[in-house]
Short mmCIF file of C-alpha atoms and ligand atoms in Angstrom, two decimals:
data_model
loop_
_atom_site.label_atom_id
_atom_site.label_comp_id
_atom_site.label_asym_id
_atom_site.label_seq_id
_atom_site.Cartn_x
_atom_site.Cartn_y
_atom_site.Cartn_z
CA MET N 1 -202.80 -102.96 -54.52
CA GLU N 2 -204.57 -99.66 -54.51
CA THR N 3 -203.65 -96.77 -56.81
CA LEU N 4 -201.55 -94.53 -55.00
CA LEU N 5 -202.20 -90.67 -55.61
CA VAL N 6 -199.18 -88.61 -55.89
CA ASN N 7 -199.10 -84.69 -56.15
CA ASN N 8 -195.48 -84.01 -55.23
CA ILE N 9 -192.61 -84.19 -57.63
CA LEU N 10 -190.05 -85.36 -54.99
CA GLN N 11 -192.15 -88.21 -53.91
CA MET N 12 -192.80 -89.22 -57.37
CA LYS N 13 -188.84 -89.19 -57.91
CA GLU N 14 -188.34 -91.44 -54.91
CA ILE N 15 -190.86 -94.06 -56.14
CA ASN N 16 -189.23 -94.26 -59.16
CA LYS N 17 -185.73 -94.62 -57.61
CA ASN N 18 -186.96 -97.48 -55.57
CA TRP N 19 -188.54 -99.17 -58.59
CA LYS N 20 -185.34 -98.85 -60.72
CA LYS N 21 -183.46 -100.80 -57.86
CA SER N 22 -184.99 -103.94 -59.20
CA ASP N 23 -184.62 -103.37 -63.11
CA THR N 24 -188.51 -102.40 -63.16
CA ILE N 25 -189.76 -101.32 -66.48
CA VAL N 26 -191.83 -98.17 -66.04
CA GLY N 27 -194.56 -96.96 -68.18
CA LEU N 28 -196.09 -93.54 -68.17
CA VAL N 29 -199.48 -92.40 -69.80
CA PRO N 30 -199.70 -88.82 -69.72
CA THR N 31 -203.30 -87.38 -69.54
CA MET N 32 -205.16 -84.35 -68.75
CA GLY N 33 -207.78 -86.52 -66.97
CA ALA N 34 -211.58 -86.93 -67.40
CA LEU N 35 -210.58 -90.40 -68.27
CA HIS N 36 -212.59 -92.30 -70.94
CA ASN N 37 -211.97 -95.67 -72.89
CA GLY N 38 -209.40 -93.98 -75.14
CA HIS N 39 -207.17 -93.34 -72.08
CA ALA N 40 -208.05 -96.86 -70.80
CA SER N 41 -206.73 -98.35 -73.97
CA LEU N 42 -203.37 -96.62 -73.50
CA ILE N 43 -203.39 -97.88 -69.89
CA LYS N 44 -204.13 -101.39 -70.89
CA LYS N 45 -201.17 -101.32 -73.39
CA ALA N 46 -199.09 -99.82 -70.76
CA LYS N 47 -199.85 -102.78 -68.31
CA GLU N 48 -199.08 -105.20 -71.04
CA MET N 49 -195.60 -103.83 -71.76
CA CYS N 50 -194.44 -102.54 -68.31
CA ASN N 51 -194.05 -103.66 -64.58
CA LYS N 52 -195.27 -100.48 -63.16
CA VAL N 53 -197.57 -97.88 -64.79
CA VAL N 54 -197.93 -94.42 -63.96
CA VAL N 55 -200.74 -92.22 -65.20
CA SER N 56 -200.22 -88.41 -64.95
CA ILE N 57 -203.34 -86.27 -64.59
CA PHE N 58 -202.54 -82.72 -65.02
CA VAL N 59 -204.52 -79.93 -66.97
CA ASN N 60 -201.46 -78.15 -68.32
CA PRO N 61 -201.98 -74.40 -68.10
CA ILE N 62 -199.05 -73.53 -70.48
CA GLN N 63 -200.61 -75.43 -73.42
CA PHE N 64 -203.97 -73.43 -73.29
CA GLY N 65 -204.37 -69.99 -75.03
CA PRO N 66 -205.89 -67.10 -73.20
CA ASN N 67 -209.30 -67.59 -74.76
CA GLU N 68 -209.45 -71.50 -74.49
CA ASP N 69 -210.97 -73.82 -72.20
CA TYR N 70 -208.31 -74.18 -69.35
CA ASP N 71 -210.78 -73.18 -66.63
CA LYS N 72 -213.76 -75.31 -67.92
CA TYR N 73 -211.78 -78.22 -68.91
CA PRO N 74 -213.50 -81.25 -67.36
CA ARG N 75 -211.94 -82.50 -64.20
CA SER N 76 -213.24 -85.63 -62.49
CA ILE N 77 -210.18 -86.95 -60.28
CA GLU N 78 -212.47 -89.09 -58.09
CA LYS N 79 -214.02 -91.03 -60.96
CA ASP N 80 -210.40 -91.10 -62.65
CA LYS N 81 -209.15 -92.69 -59.45
CA ILE N 82 -211.75 -95.44 -59.58
CA LEU N 83 -210.79 -96.21 -63.35
CA CYS N 84 -207.21 -96.27 -62.57
CA ASN N 85 -207.79 -98.60 -59.70
CA GLU N 86 -209.77 -101.10 -61.88
CA LEU N 87 -207.01 -100.92 -64.47
CA GLY N 88 -204.27 -101.67 -62.12
CA VAL N 89 -202.44 -98.45 -62.39
CA ASP N 90 -199.66 -98.21 -59.72
CA VAL N 91 -199.41 -94.54 -59.30
CA ILE N 92 -201.68 -91.30 -60.38
CA PHE N 93 -199.24 -88.62 -60.61
CA SER N 94 -201.39 -85.45 -60.36
CA PRO N 95 -199.50 -82.32 -59.50
CA THR N 96 -200.95 -78.73 -59.04
CA PRO N 97 -199.68 -76.16 -61.61
CA ILE N 98 -197.82 -74.44 -58.85
CA GLU N 99 -195.94 -77.70 -58.10
CA MET N 100 -195.10 -77.97 -61.66
CA TYR N 101 -194.31 -74.45 -62.57
CA GLY N 102 -193.97 -72.52 -59.09
CA GLU N 103 -195.93 -69.31 -58.47
CA ASN N 104 -194.16 -67.09 -60.87
CA VAL N 105 -194.78 -69.08 -63.85
CA ILE N 106 -198.39 -69.03 -63.25
CA LEU N 107 -198.31 -65.26 -63.20
CA SER N 108 -196.09 -65.04 -66.32
CA ASN N 109 -194.69 -67.79 -68.88
CA ASN N 110 -191.66 -65.60 -69.34
CA GLU N 111 -189.75 -67.06 -66.34
CA LEU N 112 -189.91 -70.40 -67.81
CA SER N 113 -187.47 -72.66 -69.98
CA PHE N 114 -189.31 -73.95 -72.83
CA VAL N 115 -188.76 -77.02 -75.07
CA CYS N 116 -189.44 -75.76 -78.64
CA PRO N 117 -189.72 -78.12 -81.37
CA PRO N 118 -189.10 -76.90 -84.95
CA TYR N 119 -191.18 -74.30 -86.35
CA SER N 120 -192.26 -76.28 -89.35
CA ILE N 121 -194.10 -78.79 -87.49
CA VAL N 122 -195.60 -76.71 -84.76
CA ASP N 123 -196.75 -73.89 -86.80
CA CYS N 124 -199.09 -75.56 -88.64
CA MET N 125 -202.55 -77.49 -88.40
CA CYS N 126 -203.39 -77.25 -84.71
CA GLY N 127 -200.38 -74.98 -83.86
CA LYS N 128 -201.62 -72.45 -86.37
CA SER N 129 -204.78 -71.65 -84.57
CA ARG N 130 -203.23 -72.62 -81.07
CA PRO N 131 -199.95 -70.53 -81.01
CA GLY N 132 -197.64 -71.72 -78.22
CA HIS N 133 -199.69 -74.81 -77.88
CA PHE N 134 -197.16 -77.30 -78.81
CA ASP N 135 -194.39 -75.69 -76.93
CA GLY N 136 -196.42 -76.12 -73.97
CA VAL N 137 -197.16 -79.63 -74.73
CA ALA N 138 -193.42 -80.36 -75.51
CA THR N 139 -192.35 -78.66 -72.17
CA VAL N 140 -194.83 -80.53 -69.92
CA VAL N 141 -194.16 -83.87 -71.31
CA THR N 142 -190.32 -83.33 -71.01
CA LYS N 143 -190.99 -82.46 -67.46
CA LEU N 144 -193.14 -85.65 -66.95
CA PHE N 145 -190.35 -87.68 -68.53
CA ASN N 146 -187.64 -86.12 -66.03
CA ILE N 147 -189.98 -86.71 -62.95
CA VAL N 148 -191.43 -90.01 -63.84
CA LYS N 149 -188.34 -91.36 -65.83
CA PRO N 150 -190.43 -94.00 -67.81
CA ASP N 151 -188.89 -96.51 -70.16
CA TYR N 152 -191.96 -96.41 -72.15
CA ALA N 153 -194.59 -93.58 -72.71
CA PHE N 154 -198.02 -94.14 -74.52
CA PHE N 155 -199.64 -91.64 -76.72
CA GLY N 156 -202.85 -91.73 -78.81
CA GLN N 157 -202.77 -91.55 -82.57
CA LYS N 158 -205.79 -89.13 -81.90
CA ASP N 159 -203.59 -86.41 -81.39
CA ALA N 160 -201.50 -87.18 -84.34
CA GLN N 161 -199.65 -83.92 -84.55
CA GLN N 162 -198.74 -84.02 -81.07
CA LEU N 163 -197.59 -87.64 -81.26
CA PHE N 164 -195.36 -86.67 -84.47
CA ILE N 165 -193.89 -83.68 -82.40
CA ILE N 166 -193.14 -85.87 -79.20
CA LYS N 167 -191.43 -88.45 -81.36
CA LYS N 168 -189.26 -86.00 -82.83
CA PHE N 169 -188.08 -84.28 -79.68
CA VAL N 170 -187.44 -87.38 -77.88
CA LYS N 171 -185.28 -88.28 -80.85
CA ASP N 172 -183.41 -84.87 -81.43
CA LEU N 173 -182.76 -84.57 -77.77
CA ASN N 174 -181.56 -88.21 -77.25
CA MET N 175 -184.23 -88.86 -74.42
CA ASP N 176 -184.13 -92.59 -72.96
CA VAL N 177 -187.86 -93.21 -73.42
CA LYS N 178 -189.48 -95.22 -76.13
CA ILE N 179 -192.78 -93.49 -77.55
CA ILE N 180 -195.54 -96.16 -78.15
CA PRO N 181 -198.34 -94.95 -80.50
CA CYS N 182 -201.71 -96.31 -79.77
CA PRO N 183 -204.75 -96.40 -82.05
CA ILE N 184 -207.71 -94.14 -81.88
CA ILE N 185 -210.51 -95.52 -79.89
CA ARG N 186 -214.22 -94.43 -80.97
CA ASP N 187 -217.67 -94.51 -79.46
CA VAL N 188 -220.23 -96.99 -81.00
CA ASP N 189 -221.44 -94.10 -83.28
CA GLY N 190 -217.89 -93.54 -84.77
CA LEU N 191 -217.14 -90.29 -82.81
CA ALA N 192 -213.49 -90.53 -81.58
CA LEU N 193 -213.66 -90.32 -77.66
CA SER N 194 -212.55 -87.21 -76.25
CA SER N 195 -212.79 -85.62 -72.69
CA ARG N 196 -214.47 -82.58 -74.79
CA ASN N 197 -217.12 -84.44 -76.10
CA THR N 198 -219.08 -83.71 -72.85
CA TYR N 199 -219.40 -80.21 -74.06
CA LEU N 200 -221.58 -81.34 -77.08
CA SER N 201 -225.26 -81.13 -77.12
CA GLU N 202 -227.21 -83.88 -78.62
CA ASN N 203 -227.69 -82.01 -81.92
CA GLU N 204 -224.19 -81.04 -81.82
CA ARG N 205 -223.05 -84.46 -81.59
CA LYS N 206 -224.97 -85.29 -84.62
CA ILE N 207 -223.26 -82.68 -86.66
CA ALA N 208 -219.94 -83.75 -85.34
CA LEU N 209 -220.37 -87.29 -86.50
CA THR N 210 -219.83 -86.05 -90.03
CA ILE N 211 -216.25 -85.59 -89.27
CA PRO N 212 -215.68 -89.43 -88.80
CA LYS N 213 -218.01 -89.85 -91.67
CA SER N 214 -215.94 -87.79 -93.97
CA LEU N 215 -212.59 -89.44 -92.93
CA LYS N 216 -214.14 -92.96 -93.58
CA GLU N 217 -215.30 -91.78 -97.13
CA ILE N 218 -211.78 -90.34 -97.95
CA LYS N 219 -210.39 -93.92 -96.80
CA ASN N 220 -212.96 -95.82 -98.94
CA LEU N 221 -212.14 -93.79 -101.82
CA TYR N 222 -208.41 -93.97 -101.32
CA LEU N 223 -209.00 -97.91 -101.14
CA SER N 224 -210.88 -97.67 -104.40
CA GLY N 225 -207.75 -96.04 -106.05
CA ILE N 226 -208.31 -92.35 -105.87
CA ILE N 227 -205.07 -90.61 -104.56
CA ASP N 228 -205.75 -87.11 -105.73
CA THR N 229 -206.00 -85.07 -102.42
CA GLY N 230 -208.08 -82.30 -104.13
CA ILE N 231 -210.93 -84.90 -105.11
CA LEU N 232 -210.60 -86.35 -101.49
CA PHE N 233 -210.81 -82.94 -100.10
CA ASP N 234 -213.95 -82.01 -101.94
CA THR N 235 -215.48 -85.21 -101.13
CA ALA N 236 -214.96 -84.74 -97.28
CA ILE N 237 -216.32 -81.05 -97.54
CA SER N 238 -219.33 -82.25 -99.25
CA ILE N 239 -220.06 -84.67 -96.20
CA LEU N 240 -219.13 -82.38 -93.47
CA ASP N 241 -222.41 -80.66 -91.81
CA LYS N 242 -222.75 -77.04 -93.01
CA ASN N 243 -222.79 -75.94 -89.43
CA ILE N 244 -219.27 -77.11 -88.89
CA GLU N 245 -216.61 -74.56 -88.74
CA LEU N 246 -213.57 -76.32 -90.61
CA ASP N 247 -210.24 -75.15 -89.21
CA TYR N 248 -208.29 -77.44 -91.40
CA LEU N 249 -208.27 -80.68 -93.48
CA GLU N 250 -204.82 -81.71 -94.42
CA PHE N 251 -202.94 -84.58 -96.03
CA ARG N 252 -199.42 -85.04 -94.82
CA ASP N 253 -196.72 -87.70 -95.00
CA PHE N 254 -196.68 -89.36 -91.54
CA ASN N 255 -192.89 -89.86 -91.80
CA THR N 256 -192.01 -86.53 -92.61
CA PHE N 257 -194.98 -84.39 -91.82
CA LYS N 258 -194.80 -82.78 -95.32
CA LYS N 259 -198.00 -81.93 -97.23
CA VAL N 260 -198.90 -84.19 -99.96
CA ASP N 261 -200.64 -83.90 -103.22
CA LYS N 262 -201.09 -87.46 -104.03
CA VAL N 263 -201.95 -90.00 -101.11
CA LYS N 264 -199.69 -92.87 -100.67
CA GLU N 265 -199.05 -95.34 -97.77
CA ASN N 266 -198.97 -93.84 -94.45
CA THR N 267 -200.49 -90.54 -95.21
CA LEU N 268 -202.28 -88.79 -92.55
CA VAL N 269 -205.43 -87.21 -93.18
CA ALA N 270 -206.31 -85.00 -90.25
CA ILE N 271 -209.36 -82.62 -89.43
CA ALA N 272 -210.01 -80.01 -86.93
CA ALA N 273 -213.30 -78.44 -86.74
CA LYS N 274 -215.60 -76.47 -84.43
CA VAL N 275 -218.95 -77.67 -83.59
CA GLY N 276 -220.65 -74.84 -81.75
CA LYS N 277 -217.89 -73.72 -79.26
CA THR N 278 -216.23 -77.12 -79.07
CA ARG N 279 -213.10 -77.76 -81.07
CA LEU N 280 -212.76 -81.21 -82.23
CA ILE N 281 -209.98 -83.28 -83.87
CA ASP N 282 -209.74 -86.47 -85.77
CA ASN N 283 -207.57 -88.34 -88.32
CA GLU N 284 -206.87 -91.47 -90.45
CA ILE N 285 -203.73 -92.92 -91.47
CA LEU N 286 -204.19 -94.17 -95.11
P1 AMP S 301 -205.71 -85.83 -73.18
O1 AMP S 301 -206.26 -86.33 -71.68
O2 AMP S 301 -206.88 -85.49 -73.91
O3 AMP S 301 -204.48 -85.09 -73.15
O4 AMP S 301 -205.20 -87.30 -73.81
C1 AMP S 301 -204.18 -88.13 -73.26
C2 AMP S 301 -203.59 -89.28 -74.16
O5 AMP S 301 -204.97 -89.91 -74.51
C3 AMP S 301 -203.19 -88.61 -75.49
O6 AMP S 301 -202.00 -89.21 -75.80
C4 AMP S 301 -204.24 -88.90 -76.53
O7 AMP S 301 -203.68 -88.92 -77.77
C5 AMP S 301 -204.86 -89.99 -75.88
N1 AMP S 301 -206.23 -90.22 -76.23
C6 AMP S 301 -207.26 -89.32 -76.12
N2 AMP S 301 -208.35 -89.67 -76.90
C7 AMP S 301 -207.97 -90.77 -77.37
C8 AMP S 301 -208.80 -91.81 -78.14
N3 AMP S 301 -210.16 -91.56 -78.51
N4 AMP S 301 -208.26 -93.04 -78.69
C9 AMP S 301 -206.91 -92.98 -78.34
N5 AMP S 301 -206.12 -92.28 -77.51
C10 AMP S 301 -206.70 -91.12 -77.16
#
């Protein structure tokens, strides 16, 4: 069956109602499109676990700051449709911003009800340099859950803070969806796949590669017994290209999201950095 493209919220809800008549297990893979193999890995996992798979493609305006790349974010719905078709996706749900938020909200966010996860986990790391970003993410993901009503939703470990926040509000708000984390998919050279990698020039890509290289070295040192985050931090800084503008390099307990001084099992080491104008994120769970 061809992947069905749905732009309309009511139509998506009707489709779900029909599926649910026969106890169908529905999986949702939320994306902003410009699909790559990282997204494909989530879709494949969803296909394994669910009878019906919905991929949402929506560049969500309310999670972008005024000086961010909302307008130039890569959009390639025709290519995305081909990939979804090949992977056996049942529905692409791709609403317009007006369908999702109405005319007024596009002019001003003040008209909208938001889902606001706790300050302690949204006002750090990516949230520090992107104020309001995670409220925008939590709100759109909640809306997608209410529209698609998935049994399972699939998110990449690549956006580790996002994943933690989503798991937190799903639990806090008693939502009936199970969150399935999926591992980071990398290019052959080690760079974590991202729709934003298309912004990088050849030289910038070489510079960007020092990000996964520094994470790998941290992992190696940790496995050889070094647990002091000061030492691990300094090592990473010495590996990162000097043309990289580091936003943060942090060590956090991935169960609590609290900062740690000494690395232990399930410590997240996460980096955000700008290479030229492109902001990249990457991480490892130690
Ligand atoms: P995005 O389209 O960037 O919003 O990403 C949609 C989903 O794909 C999110 O859950 C991301 O964490 C996930 N994702 C993006 N890049 C990768 C990657 N390289 N490996 C695994 N998952 C990814």
